[in-house]
């Protein structure tokens, strides 16, 4: 019989301790690779398929709803780019669970169309960046290039917002020029 887990619940003050204990427990039980994503969830249990069918709706209405949500996703104003990319990835995983095959181009489309309007010049310039990074004759879009460019653009946007020039009243300049000359 497996031993039950006994440790303090996660709260606002014990994250570091809780994380260390949780990670070591998962490693001990051979589950850490599943959590970090380097291994898929084991389906060796005879009940795992039945449980998966019971807990995952996979009908046509579910498929349509997930597709619509995926295609209508938008980045929130206070959301970081890495969080936005993760949200789109999670939506793709949900679509794959209902047997809908998404492509890298689908993800790129949602990632870019869901951005706020001030990213429009960036989206236009993205085509050039993609063309410059393709090393083969294949003209397909590289998801990694887009992801890197999105993260770089977010850094650029933050840096631009941080640099604000002070308002200077230059009205004294003509008088100064007449006195000097």
N, CA and C atoms as an extended XYZ file, in Angstrom:
543
Properties=species:S:1:pos:R:3:atomname:S:1:resname:S:1:resid:I:1 pbc="F F F"
N         0.843       -1.174        0.000 N   UNK     1
C         0.000        0.000        0.000 CA  UNK     1
C         0.890        1.240        0.000 C   UNK     1
N         0.644        2.210       -0.929 N   UNK     2
C         1.487        3.397       -0.991 CA  UNK     2
C         1.302        4.259        0.251 C   UNK     2
N         2.413        4.858        0.678 N   UNK     3
C         2.345        5.713        1.848 CA  UNK     3
C         1.749        7.062        1.459 C   UNK     3
N         0.872        7.616        2.299 N   UNK     4
C         0.261        8.910        1.969 CA  UNK     4
C         1.277       10.042        2.140 C   UNK     4
N         1.053       11.117        1.391 N   UNK     5
C         1.925       12.283        1.500 CA  UNK     5
C         1.520       13.106        2.709 C   UNK     5
N         2.490       13.466        3.520 N   UNK     6
C         2.226       14.287        4.687 CA  UNK     6
C         3.182       15.468        4.692 C   UNK     6
N         2.715       16.612        4.265 N   UNK     7
C         3.484       17.840        4.407 CA  UNK     7
C         2.529       19.019        4.360 C   UNK     7
N         3.021       20.147        4.798 N   UNK     8
C         2.194       21.340        4.943 CA  UNK     8
C         1.682       21.791        3.580 C   UNK     8
N         0.431       22.224        3.550 N   UNK     9
C        -0.135       22.749        2.311 CA  UNK     9
C         0.597       24.016        1.886 C   UNK     9
N         0.615       24.244        0.607 N   UNK    10
C         1.246       25.428        0.055 CA  UNK    10
C         0.497       26.666        0.516 C   UNK    10
N         1.264       27.663        0.961 N   UNK    11
C         0.662       28.955        1.315 CA  UNK    11
C         1.588       30.071        0.855 C   UNK    11
N         1.292       31.305        1.222 N   UNK    12
C         2.057       32.458        0.748 CA  UNK    12
C         3.476       32.516        1.298 C   UNK    12
N         3.744       31.838        2.396 N   UNK    13
C         5.050       31.988        3.025 CA  UNK    13
C         5.967       30.770        2.896 C   UNK    13
N         5.467       29.638        2.394 N   UNK    14
C         6.300       28.429        2.402 CA  UNK    14
C         6.578       27.848        1.011 C   UNK    14
N         6.518       28.677       -0.012 N   UNK    15
C         6.660       28.157       -1.364 CA  UNK    15
C         7.987       27.424       -1.573 C   UNK    15
N         9.106       28.036       -1.180 N   UNK    16
C        10.419       27.422       -1.431 CA  UNK    16
C        10.532       26.055       -0.752 C   UNK    16
N        10.105       25.967        0.486 N   UNK    17
C        10.157       24.695        1.220 CA  UNK    17
C         9.216       23.672        0.590 C   UNK    17
N         7.987       24.121        0.267 N   UNK    18
C         6.991       23.234       -0.323 CA  UNK    18
C         7.484       22.713       -1.676 C   UNK    18
N         8.055       23.598       -2.503 N   UNK    19
C         8.547       23.215       -3.817 CA  UNK    19
C         9.625       22.143       -3.707 C   UNK    19
N        10.567       22.345       -2.815 N   UNK    20
C        11.649       21.386       -2.630 CA  UNK    20
C        11.110       20.022       -2.199 C   UNK    20
N        10.184       20.026       -1.253 N   UNK    21
C         9.627       18.769       -0.765 CA  UNK    21
C         8.790       18.082       -1.849 C   UNK    21
N         7.964       18.866       -2.552 N   UNK    22
C         7.109       18.300       -3.605 CA  UNK    22
C         7.964       17.706       -4.721 C   UNK    22
N         8.984       18.435       -5.154 N   UNK    23
C         9.841       17.938       -6.225 CA  UNK    23
C        10.559       16.658       -5.805 C   UNK    23
N        11.088       16.629       -4.590 N   UNK    24
C        11.793       15.426       -4.142 CA  UNK    24
C        10.841       14.236       -4.006 C   UNK    24
N         9.606       14.501       -3.574 N   UNK    25
C         8.609       13.432       -3.465 CA  UNK    25
C         8.269       12.871       -4.843 C   UNK    25
N         8.089       13.759       -5.812 N   UNK    26
C         7.760       13.316       -7.170 CA  UNK    26
C         8.926       12.566       -7.808 C   UNK    26
N        10.144       12.994       -7.529 N   UNK    27
C        11.320       12.279       -8.040 CA  UNK    27
C        11.384       10.887       -7.415 C   UNK    27
N        11.159       10.814       -6.112 N   UNK    28
C        11.195        9.529       -5.405 CA  UNK    28
C        10.165        8.553       -5.966 C   UNK    28
N         8.993        9.077       -6.344 N   UNK    29
C         7.930        8.225       -6.871 CA  UNK    29
C         8.049        8.010       -8.385 C   UNK    29
N         9.101        8.575       -8.992 N   UNK    30
C         9.314        8.383      -10.425 CA  UNK    30
C         8.345        9.164      -11.295 C   UNK    30
N         7.818       10.277      -10.785 N   UNK    31
C         6.828       11.054      -11.523 CA  UNK    31
C         7.339       12.414      -11.986 C   UNK    31
N         8.538       12.802      -11.576 N   UNK    32
C         9.010       14.149      -11.895 CA  UNK    32
C         9.110       14.389      -13.395 C   UNK    32
N         9.554       13.406      -14.172 N   UNK    33
C         9.698       13.587      -15.617 CA  UNK    33
C         8.343       13.806      -16.288 C   UNK    33
N         7.286       13.235      -15.703 N   UNK    34
C         5.940       13.466      -16.225 CA  UNK    34
C         5.542       14.911      -15.952 C   UNK    34
N         5.832       15.410      -14.745 N   UNK    35
C         5.473       16.774      -14.368 CA  UNK    35
C         6.223       17.797      -15.211 C   UNK    35
N         7.525       17.596      -15.425 N   UNK    36
C         8.307       18.560      -16.189 CA  UNK    36
C         8.080       18.435      -17.696 C   UNK    36
N         7.406       17.359      -18.124 N   UNK    37
C         7.030       17.219      -19.525 CA  UNK    37
C         7.983       16.416      -20.385 C   UNK    37
N         9.045       15.841      -19.809 N   UNK    38
C         9.965       15.058      -20.630 CA  UNK    38
C         9.465       13.635      -20.860 C   UNK    38
N         8.463       13.201      -20.109 N   UNK    39
C         7.798       11.913      -20.331 CA  UNK    39
C         6.301       12.143      -20.359 C   UNK    39
N         5.592       11.295      -21.109 N   UNK    40
C         4.143       11.402      -21.134 CA  UNK    40
C         3.551       10.635      -19.954 C   UNK    40
N         2.336       10.978      -19.639 N   UNK    41
C         1.653       10.332      -18.520 CA  UNK    41
C         1.489        8.844      -18.821 C   UNK    41
N         1.881        7.976      -17.883 N   UNK    42
C         1.786        6.533      -18.144 CA  UNK    42
C         0.332        6.079      -18.258 C   UNK    42
N         0.065        5.266      -19.259 N   UNK    43
C        -1.288        4.742      -19.458 CA  UNK    43
C        -1.315        3.235      -19.229 C   UNK    43
N        -0.455        2.745      -18.345 N   UNK    44
C        -0.350        1.306      -18.139 CA  UNK    44
C        -1.453        0.738      -17.263 C   UNK    44
N        -2.104        1.594      -16.496 N   UNK    45
C        -3.157        1.117      -15.613 CA  UNK    45
C        -4.357        0.670      -16.437 C   UNK    45
N        -5.005       -0.437      -16.042 N   UNK    46
C        -6.179       -0.878      -16.805 CA  UNK    46
C        -7.318        0.137      -16.747 C   UNK    46
N        -7.350        0.940      -15.704 N   UNK    47
C        -8.434        1.909      -15.560 CA  UNK    47
C        -8.118        3.256      -16.186 C   UNK    47
N        -6.887        3.463      -16.623 N   UNK    48
C        -6.506        4.792      -17.102 CA  UNK    48
C        -7.290        5.215      -18.342 C   UNK    48
N        -7.493        4.308      -19.281 N   UNK    49
C        -8.265        4.645      -20.481 CA  UNK    49
C        -9.717        4.967      -20.125 C   UNK    49
N       -10.317        4.170      -19.246 N   UNK    50
C       -11.696        4.416      -18.838 CA  UNK    50
C       -11.813        5.752      -18.119 C   UNK    50
N       -10.855        6.047      -17.246 N   UNK    51
C       -10.875        7.326      -16.534 CA  UNK    51
C       -10.694        8.488      -17.501 C   UNK    51
N        -9.813        8.321      -18.458 N   UNK    52
C        -9.589        9.381      -19.434 CA  UNK    52
C       -10.872        9.657      -20.224 C   UNK    52
N       -11.569        8.619      -20.630 N   UNK    53
C       -12.822        8.795      -21.372 CA  UNK    53
C       -13.897        9.453      -20.512 C   UNK    53
N       -13.950        9.090      -19.234 N   UNK    54
C       -14.957        9.673      -18.352 CA  UNK    54
C       -14.702       11.150      -18.091 C   UNK    54
N       -13.442       11.535      -17.962 N   UNK    55
C       -13.127       12.888      -17.525 CA  UNK    55
C       -12.797       13.858      -18.656 C   UNK    55
N       -12.744       13.392      -19.883 N   UNK    56
C       -12.460       14.268      -21.008 CA  UNK    56
C       -13.596       14.197      -22.008 C   UNK    56
N       -14.346       15.295      -22.116 N   UNK    57
C       -15.378       15.367      -23.134 CA  UNK    57
C       -14.691       15.473      -24.494 C   UNK    57
N       -15.175       14.718      -25.469 N   UNK    58
C       -14.523       14.712      -26.772 CA  UNK    58
C       -15.511       14.814      -27.918 C   UNK    58
N       -16.713       15.271      -27.653 N   UNK    59
C       -17.721       15.359      -28.694 CA  UNK    59
C       -17.506       16.531      -29.635 C   UNK    59
N       -18.394       16.603      -30.632 N   UNK    60
C       -18.301       17.647      -31.648 CA  UNK    60
C       -18.445       19.036      -31.035 C   UNK    60
N       -19.376       19.198      -30.094 N   UNK    61
C       -19.583       20.503      -29.454 CA  UNK    61
C       -18.331       20.928      -28.684 C   UNK    61
N       -17.679       19.991      -28.020 N   UNK    62
C       -16.446       20.294      -27.296 CA  UNK    62
C       -15.370       20.732      -28.274 C   UNK    62
N       -15.235       20.008      -29.355 N   UNK    63
C       -14.257       20.335      -30.392 CA  UNK    63
C       -14.498       21.739      -30.937 C   UNK    63
N       -15.750       22.058      -31.274 N   UNK    64
C       -16.083       23.381      -31.822 CA  UNK    64
C       -15.809       24.486      -30.814 C   UNK    64
N       -16.180       24.266      -29.565 N   UNK    65
C       -15.963       25.272      -28.523 CA  UNK    65
C       -14.482       25.538      -28.331 C   UNK    65
N       -13.689       24.476      -28.250 N   UNK    66
C       -12.254       24.648      -28.070 CA  UNK    66
C       -11.607       25.344      -29.261 C   UNK    66
N       -12.033       24.997      -30.477 N   UNK    67
C       -11.502       25.658      -31.678 CA  UNK    67
C       -11.838       27.145      -31.667 C   UNK    67
N       -13.081       27.455      -31.310 N   UNK    68
C       -13.491       28.858      -31.274 CA  UNK    68
C       -12.707       29.633      -30.215 C   UNK    68
N       -12.559       29.054      -29.039 N   UNK    69
C       -11.788       29.716      -27.976 CA  UNK    69
C       -10.337       29.916      -28.400 C   UNK    69
N        -9.782       28.897      -29.046 N   UNK    70
C        -8.392       28.966      -29.500 CA  UNK    70
C        -8.214       30.112      -30.494 C   UNK    70
N        -9.092       30.180      -31.473 N   UNK    71
C        -8.962       31.184      -32.527 CA  UNK    71
C        -9.315       32.599      -32.074 C   UNK    71
N       -10.013       32.731      -30.952 N   UNK    72
C       -10.420       34.047      -30.460 CA  UNK    72
C        -9.583       34.521      -29.266 C   UNK    72
N        -8.517       33.813      -28.948 N   UNK    73
C        -7.696       34.189      -27.790 CA  UNK    73
C        -7.061       35.558      -28.005 C   UNK    73
N        -6.943       36.333      -26.908 N   UNK    74
C        -6.268       37.623      -26.956 CA  UNK    74
C        -5.367       37.773      -25.737 C   UNK    74
N        -4.279       38.456      -25.944 N   UNK    75
C        -3.324       38.723      -24.869 CA  UNK    75
C        -3.876       39.863      -24.024 C   UNK    75
N        -3.888       39.684      -22.707 N   UNK    76
C        -4.354       40.722      -21.793 CA  UNK    76
C        -3.276       41.786      -21.648 C   UNK    76
N        -3.675       43.003      -21.344 N   UNK    77
C        -2.738       44.130      -21.255 CA  UNK    77
C        -1.653       43.897      -20.210 C   UNK    77
N        -1.997       43.276      -19.086 N   UNK    78
C        -1.029       43.077      -18.007 CA  UNK    78
C        -0.348       41.711      -18.072 C   UNK    78
N        -0.557       40.982      -19.142 N   UNK    79
C        -0.013       39.626      -19.276 CA  UNK    79
C         1.368       39.670      -19.921 C   UNK    79
N         2.302       38.904      -19.373 N   UNK    80
C         3.636       38.842      -19.973 CA  UNK    80
C         3.576       38.010      -21.256 C   UNK    80
N         4.557       38.220      -22.108 N   UNK    81
C         4.597       37.487      -23.376 CA  UNK    81
C         4.786       35.997      -23.125 C   UNK    81
N         5.630       35.628      -22.161 N   UNK    82
C         5.836       34.205      -21.892 CA  UNK    82
C         4.546       33.565      -21.372 C   UNK    82
N         3.770       34.297      -20.599 N   UNK    83
C         2.480       33.784      -20.128 CA  UNK    83
C         1.500       33.640      -21.292 C   UNK    83
N         1.509       34.605      -22.205 N   UNK    84
C         0.653       34.548      -23.390 CA  UNK    84
C         1.000       33.326      -24.246 C   UNK    84
N         2.292       33.097      -24.468 N   UNK    85
C         2.729       31.944      -25.255 CA  UNK    85
C         2.304       30.645      -24.562 C   UNK    85
N         2.445       30.598      -23.239 N   UNK    86
C         2.046       29.402      -22.483 CA  UNK    86
C         0.535       29.171      -22.566 C   UNK    86
N        -0.260       30.234      -22.515 N   UNK    87
C        -1.721       30.088      -22.643 CA  UNK    87
C        -2.114       29.514      -23.998 C   UNK    87
N        -1.460       29.993      -25.048 N   UNK    88
C        -1.756       29.479      -26.394 CA  UNK    88
C        -1.339       28.009      -26.487 C   UNK    88
N        -0.187       27.671      -25.915 N   UNK    89
C         0.271       26.277      -25.914 CA  UNK    89
C        -0.715       25.380      -25.167 C   UNK    89
N        -1.210       25.852      -24.039 N   UNK    90
C        -2.168       25.066      -23.260 CA  UNK    90
C        -3.459       24.850      -24.047 C   UNK    90
N        -3.919       25.873      -24.742 N   UNK    91
C        -5.116       25.725      -25.574 CA  UNK    91
C        -4.885       24.711      -26.685 C   UNK    91
N        -3.669       24.693      -27.239 N   UNK    92
C        -3.339       23.691      -28.267 CA  UNK    92
C        -3.395       22.285      -27.691 C   UNK    92
N        -2.885       22.119      -26.473 N   UNK    93
C        -2.933       20.801      -25.838 CA  UNK    93
C        -4.377       20.345      -25.640 C   UNK    93
N        -5.249       21.272      -25.245 N   UNK    94
C        -6.661       20.913      -25.083 CA  UNK    94
C        -7.270       20.465      -26.410 C   UNK    94
N        -6.911       21.138      -27.494 N   UNK    95
C        -7.402       20.725      -28.807 CA  UNK    95
C        -6.867       19.351      -29.197 C   UNK    95
N        -5.617       19.083      -28.880 N   UNK    96
C        -5.042       17.777      -29.202 CA  UNK    96
C        -5.704       16.665      -28.397 C   UNK    96
N        -6.173       16.989      -27.196 N   UNK    97
C        -6.866       15.978      -26.383 CA  UNK    97
C        -8.178       15.537      -27.019 C   UNK    97
N        -8.801       16.416      -27.817 N   UNK    98
C       -10.044       16.033      -28.491 CA  UNK    98
C        -9.776       15.645      -29.944 C   UNK    98
N        -8.529       15.235      -30.202 N   UNK    99
C        -8.095       14.690      -31.487 CA  UNK    99
C        -8.121       15.720      -32.626 C   UNK    99
N        -7.878       16.994      -32.311 N   UNK   100
C        -7.755       18.022      -33.340 CA  UNK   100
C        -6.272       18.337      -33.505 C   UNK   100
N        -5.761       18.134      -34.700 N   UNK   101
C        -4.337       18.349      -34.953 CA  UNK   101
C        -4.079       19.810      -35.296 C   UNK   101
N        -3.358       20.489      -34.426 N   UNK   102
C        -2.966       21.866      -34.687 CA  UNK   102
C        -1.560       21.874      -35.266 C   UNK   102
N        -1.289       22.890      -36.041 N   UNK   103
C         0.026       23.016      -36.659 CA  UNK   103
C         0.768       24.195      -36.033 C   UNK   103
N         2.039       24.292      -36.345 N   UNK   104
C         2.827       25.441      -35.882 CA  UNK   104
C         2.249       26.735      -36.446 C   UNK   104
N         1.762       26.680      -37.688 N   UNK   105
C         1.166       27.863      -38.309 CA  UNK   105
C        -0.100       28.293      -37.568 C   UNK   105
N        -0.898       27.321      -37.074 N   UNK   106
C        -2.079       27.649      -36.271 CA  UNK   106
C        -1.671       28.419      -35.024 C   UNK   106
N        -0.640       27.930      -34.367 N   UNK   107
C        -0.173       28.568      -33.136 CA  UNK   107
C         0.354       29.971      -33.422 C   UNK   107
N         1.124       30.114      -34.489 N   UNK   108
C         1.667       31.428      -34.856 CA  UNK   108
C         0.539       32.396      -35.164 C   UNK   108
N        -0.468       31.931      -35.873 N   UNK   109
C        -1.601       32.779      -36.211 CA  UNK   109
C        -2.299       33.284      -34.948 C   UNK   109
N        -2.574       32.396      -34.008 N   UNK   110
C        -3.241       32.798      -32.769 CA  UNK   110
C        -2.338       33.711      -31.946 C   UNK   110
N        -1.042       33.370      -31.869 N   UNK   111
C        -0.105       34.202      -31.106 CA  UNK   111
C        -0.063       35.635      -31.624 C   UNK   111
N        -0.077       35.800      -32.935 N   UNK   112
C         0.050       37.140      -33.504 CA  UNK   112
C        -1.273       37.875      -33.611 C   UNK   112
N        -2.352       37.175      -33.939 N   UNK   113
C        -3.630       37.874      -34.079 CA  UNK   113
C        -4.212       38.275      -32.729 C   UNK   113
N        -3.763       37.654      -31.648 N   UNK   114
C        -4.268       37.986      -30.330 CA  UNK   114
C        -3.507       39.103      -29.629 C   UNK   114
N        -2.524       39.678      -30.323 N   UNK   115
C        -1.727       40.751      -29.724 CA  UNK   115
C        -2.460       42.086      -29.796 C   UNK   115
N        -2.180       43.003      -28.865 N   UNK   116
C        -2.779       44.342      -28.917 CA  UNK   116
C        -2.330       45.097      -30.172 C   UNK   116
N        -3.078       46.135      -30.570 N   UNK   117
C        -2.774       46.868      -31.807 CA  UNK   117
C        -1.375       47.478      -31.866 C   UNK   117
N        -0.764       47.838      -30.718 N   UNK   118
C         0.561       48.454      -30.788 CA  UNK   118
C         1.637       47.463      -31.214 C   UNK   118
N         1.291       46.185      -31.387 N   UNK   119
C         2.229       45.197      -31.927 CA  UNK   119
C         2.125       45.093      -33.460 C   UNK   119
N         1.219       45.831      -34.094 N   UNK   120
C         1.026       45.724      -35.547 CA  UNK   120
C         2.309       45.939      -36.352 C   UNK   120
N         3.108       46.990      -36.073 N   UNK   121
C         4.360       47.135      -36.844 CA  UNK   121
C         5.292       45.939      -36.662 C   UNK   121
N         5.305       45.388      -35.464 N   UNK   122
C         6.133       44.205      -35.211 CA  UNK   122
C         5.660       43.030      -36.057 C   UNK   122
N         4.359       42.821      -36.135 N   UNK   123
C         3.816       41.693      -36.891 CA  UNK   123
C         4.185       41.831      -38.367 C   UNK   123
N         4.139       43.053      -38.871 N   UNK   124
C         4.508       43.286      -40.273 CA  UNK   124
C         5.982       42.961      -40.489 C   UNK   124
N         6.831       43.348      -39.537 N   UNK   125
C         8.266       43.086      -39.682 CA  UNK   125
C         8.633       41.627      -39.421 C   UNK   125
N         7.725       40.872      -38.845 N   UNK   126
C         7.998       39.474      -38.519 CA  UNK   126
C         8.283       38.644      -39.763 C   UNK   126
N         7.623       38.950      -40.848 N   UNK   127
C         7.841       38.208      -42.090 CA  UNK   127
C         9.292       38.289      -42.532 C   UNK   127
N         9.887       39.459      -42.406 N   UNK   128
C        11.288       39.638      -42.776 CA  UNK   128
C        12.200       38.823      -41.866 C   UNK   128
N        11.901       38.849      -40.560 N   UNK   129
C        12.720       38.096      -39.610 CA  UNK   129
C        12.634       36.600      -39.873 C   UNK   129
N        11.463       36.128      -40.216 N   UNK   130
C        11.283       34.701      -40.502 CA  UNK   130
C        12.055       34.320      -41.762 C   UNK   130
N        11.952       35.149      -42.787 N   UNK   131
C        12.659       34.877      -44.040 CA  UNK   131
C        14.172       34.864      -43.814 C   UNK   131
N        14.676       35.747      -42.966 N   UNK   132
C        16.116       35.815      -42.709 CA  UNK   132
C        16.609       34.613      -41.914 C   UNK   132
N        15.756       34.005      -41.093 N   UNK   133
C        16.175       32.888      -40.252 CA  UNK   133
C        15.950       31.523      -40.876 C   UNK   133
N        15.248       31.444      -41.998 N   UNK   134
C        15.062       30.157      -42.677 CA  UNK   134
C        16.335       29.821      -43.429 C   UNK   134
N        16.922       28.701      -43.080 N   UNK   135
C        18.185       28.321      -43.703 CA  UNK   135
C        17.990       27.339      -44.847 C   UNK   135
N        16.816       26.788      -44.983 N   UNK   136
C        16.566       25.833      -46.067 CA  UNK   136
C        15.680       26.485      -47.117 C   UNK   136
N        15.427       25.770      -48.167 N   UNK   137
C        14.547       26.280      -49.217 CA  UNK   137
C        13.085       26.262      -48.768 C   UNK   137
N        12.813       25.611      -47.650 N   UNK   138
C        11.450       25.529      -47.125 CA  UNK   138
C        11.005       26.913      -46.668 C   UNK   138
N         9.842       27.344      -47.118 N   UNK   139
C         9.360       28.676      -46.765 CA  UNK   139
C         8.397       28.639      -45.583 C   UNK   139
N         8.309       27.521      -44.890 N   UNK   140
C         7.397       27.442      -43.755 CA  UNK   140
C         7.902       28.310      -42.605 C   UNK   140
N         6.994       28.668      -41.759 N   UNK   141
C         7.286       29.565      -40.648 CA  UNK   141
C         7.845       28.765      -39.480 C   UNK   141
N         8.895       29.260      -38.876 N   UNK   142
C         9.495       28.600      -37.727 CA  UNK   142
C         8.871       29.140      -36.448 C   UNK   142
N         8.256       28.242      -35.689 N   UNK   143
C         7.626       28.619      -34.435 CA  UNK   143
C         8.650       29.150      -33.445 C   UNK   143
N         9.829       28.568      -33.426 N   UNK   144
C        10.873       29.024      -32.501 CA  UNK   144
C        11.313       30.446      -32.820 C   UNK   144
N        11.407       30.773      -34.100 N   UNK   145
C        11.773       32.136      -34.495 CA  UNK   145
C        10.706       33.111      -34.033 C   UNK   145
N         9.450       32.762      -34.232 N   UNK   146
C         8.353       33.645      -33.823 CA  UNK   146
C         8.361       33.821      -32.312 C   UNK   146
N         8.528       32.735      -31.585 N   UNK   147
C         8.551       32.811      -30.117 CA  UNK   147
C         9.681       33.732      -29.651 C   UNK   147
N        10.854       33.550      -30.204 N   UNK   148
C        12.000       34.392      -29.826 CA  UNK   148
C        11.753       35.853      -30.180 C   UNK   148
N        11.187       36.092      -31.357 N   UNK   149
C        10.911       37.468      -31.780 CA  UNK   149
C         9.853       38.129      -30.889 C   UNK   149
N         8.844       37.361      -30.474 N   UNK   150
C         7.822       37.905      -29.573 CA  UNK   150
C         8.427       38.300      -28.227 C   UNK   150
N         9.262       37.454      -27.680 N   UNK   151
C         9.907       37.763      -26.404 CA  UNK   151
C        10.842       38.960      -26.539 C   UNK   151
N        11.567       39.049      -27.648 N   UNK   152
C        12.437       40.208      -27.883 CA  UNK   152
C        11.629       41.490      -28.030 C   UNK   152
N        10.512       41.404      -28.729 N   UNK   153
C         9.677       42.592      -28.922 CA  UNK   153
C         9.088       43.072      -27.599 C   UNK   153
N         8.720       42.134      -26.748 N   UNK   154
C         8.205       42.530      -25.429 CA  UNK   154
C         9.291       43.281      -24.652 C   UNK   154
N        10.522       42.774      -24.685 N   UNK   155
C        11.631       43.453      -24.014 CA  UNK   155
C        11.839       44.849      -24.603 C   UNK   155
N        11.758       44.953      -25.916 N   UNK   156
C        11.910       46.240      -26.580 CA  UNK   156
C        10.804       47.204      -26.161 C   UNK   156
N         9.571       46.715      -26.106 N   UNK   157
C         8.440       47.567      -25.724 CA  UNK   157
C         8.601       48.067      -24.288 C   UNK   157
N         9.057       47.176      -23.388 N   UNK   158
C         9.266       47.590      -21.996 CA  UNK   158
C        10.381       48.622      -21.896 C   UNK   158
N        11.456       48.411      -22.636 N   UNK   159
C        12.575       49.357      -22.602 CA  UNK   159
C        12.153       50.719      -23.143 C   UNK   159
N        11.345       50.716      -24.186 N   UNK   160
C        10.864       51.959      -24.777 CA  UNK   160
C         9.974       52.709      -23.797 C   UNK   160
N         9.151       51.982      -23.052 N   UNK   161
C         8.270       52.615      -22.076 CA  UNK   161
C         9.055       53.186      -20.900 C   UNK   161
N        10.173       52.548      -20.546 N   UNK   162
C        10.962       53.016      -19.412 CA  UNK   162
C        11.733       54.293      -19.724 C   UNK   162
N        12.141       54.458      -20.980 N   UNK   163
C        12.905       55.641      -21.369 CA  UNK   163
C        11.915       56.729      -21.766 C   UNK   163
N        11.744       57.701      -20.885 N   UNK   164
C        10.869       58.826      -21.181 CA  UNK   164
C        11.693       60.101      -21.044 C   UNK   164
N        11.729       60.840      -22.114 N   UNK   165
C        12.501       62.069      -22.094 CA  UNK   165
C        11.708       63.138      -21.354 C   UNK   165
N        12.390       63.934      -20.535 N   UNK   166
C        11.686       65.003      -19.823 CA  UNK   166
C        11.189       66.057      -20.800 C   UNK   166
N        10.065       66.649      -20.486 N   UNK   167
C         9.510       67.714      -21.316 CA  UNK   167
C        10.354       68.969      -21.096 C   UNK   167
N        10.886       69.504      -22.160 N   UNK   168
C        11.732       70.682      -22.081 CA  UNK   168
C        11.073       71.816      -22.833 C   UNK   168
N        11.064       72.962      -22.210 N   UNK   169
C        10.514       74.151      -22.845 CA  UNK   169
C        11.642       74.833      -23.619 C   UNK   169
N        11.583       74.740      -24.926 N   UNK   170
C        12.627       75.286      -25.778 CA  UNK   170
C        12.288       76.709      -26.249 C   UNK   170
N        11.296       77.348      -25.675 N   UNK   171
C        10.884       78.677      -26.142 CA  UNK   171
C        11.960       79.743      -25.895 C   UNK   171
N        12.864       79.502      -24.993 N   UNK   172
C        13.931       80.475      -24.710 CA  UNK   172
C        15.007       80.474      -25.802 C   UNK   172
N        15.060       79.470      -26.626 N   UNK   173
C        16.140       79.318      -27.595 CA  UNK   173
C        16.236       80.475      -28.603 C   UNK   173
N        15.129       80.953      -29.190 N   UNK   174
C        15.269       82.078      -30.148 CA  UNK   174
C        15.864       83.333      -29.496 C   UNK   174
N        15.461       83.647      -28.265 N   UNK   175
C        16.018       84.825      -27.583 CA  UNK   175
C        17.507       84.646      -27.336 C   UNK   175
N        17.895       83.442      -26.943 N   UNK   176
C        19.299       83.163      -26.695 CA  UNK   176
C        20.115       83.301      -27.965 C   UNK   176
N        19.579       82.840      -29.058 N   UNK   177
C        20.287       82.903      -30.336 CA  UNK   177
C        20.488       84.356      -30.765 C   UNK   177
N        19.490       85.215      -30.567 N   UNK   178
C        19.624       86.624      -30.963 CA  UNK   178
C        20.640       87.341      -30.094 C   UNK   178
N        20.755       86.961      -28.831 N   UNK   179
C        21.737       87.583      -27.948 CA  UNK   179
C        23.149       87.128      -28.299 C   UNK   179
N        23.283       85.873      -28.703 N   UNK   180
C        24.602       85.376      -29.038 CA  UNK   180
C        25.106       85.903      -30.363 C   UNK   180
N        24.205       86.138      -31.306 N   UNK   181
C        24.632       86.565      -32.622 CA  UNK   181
C        24.215       87.972      -32.817 C   UNK   181
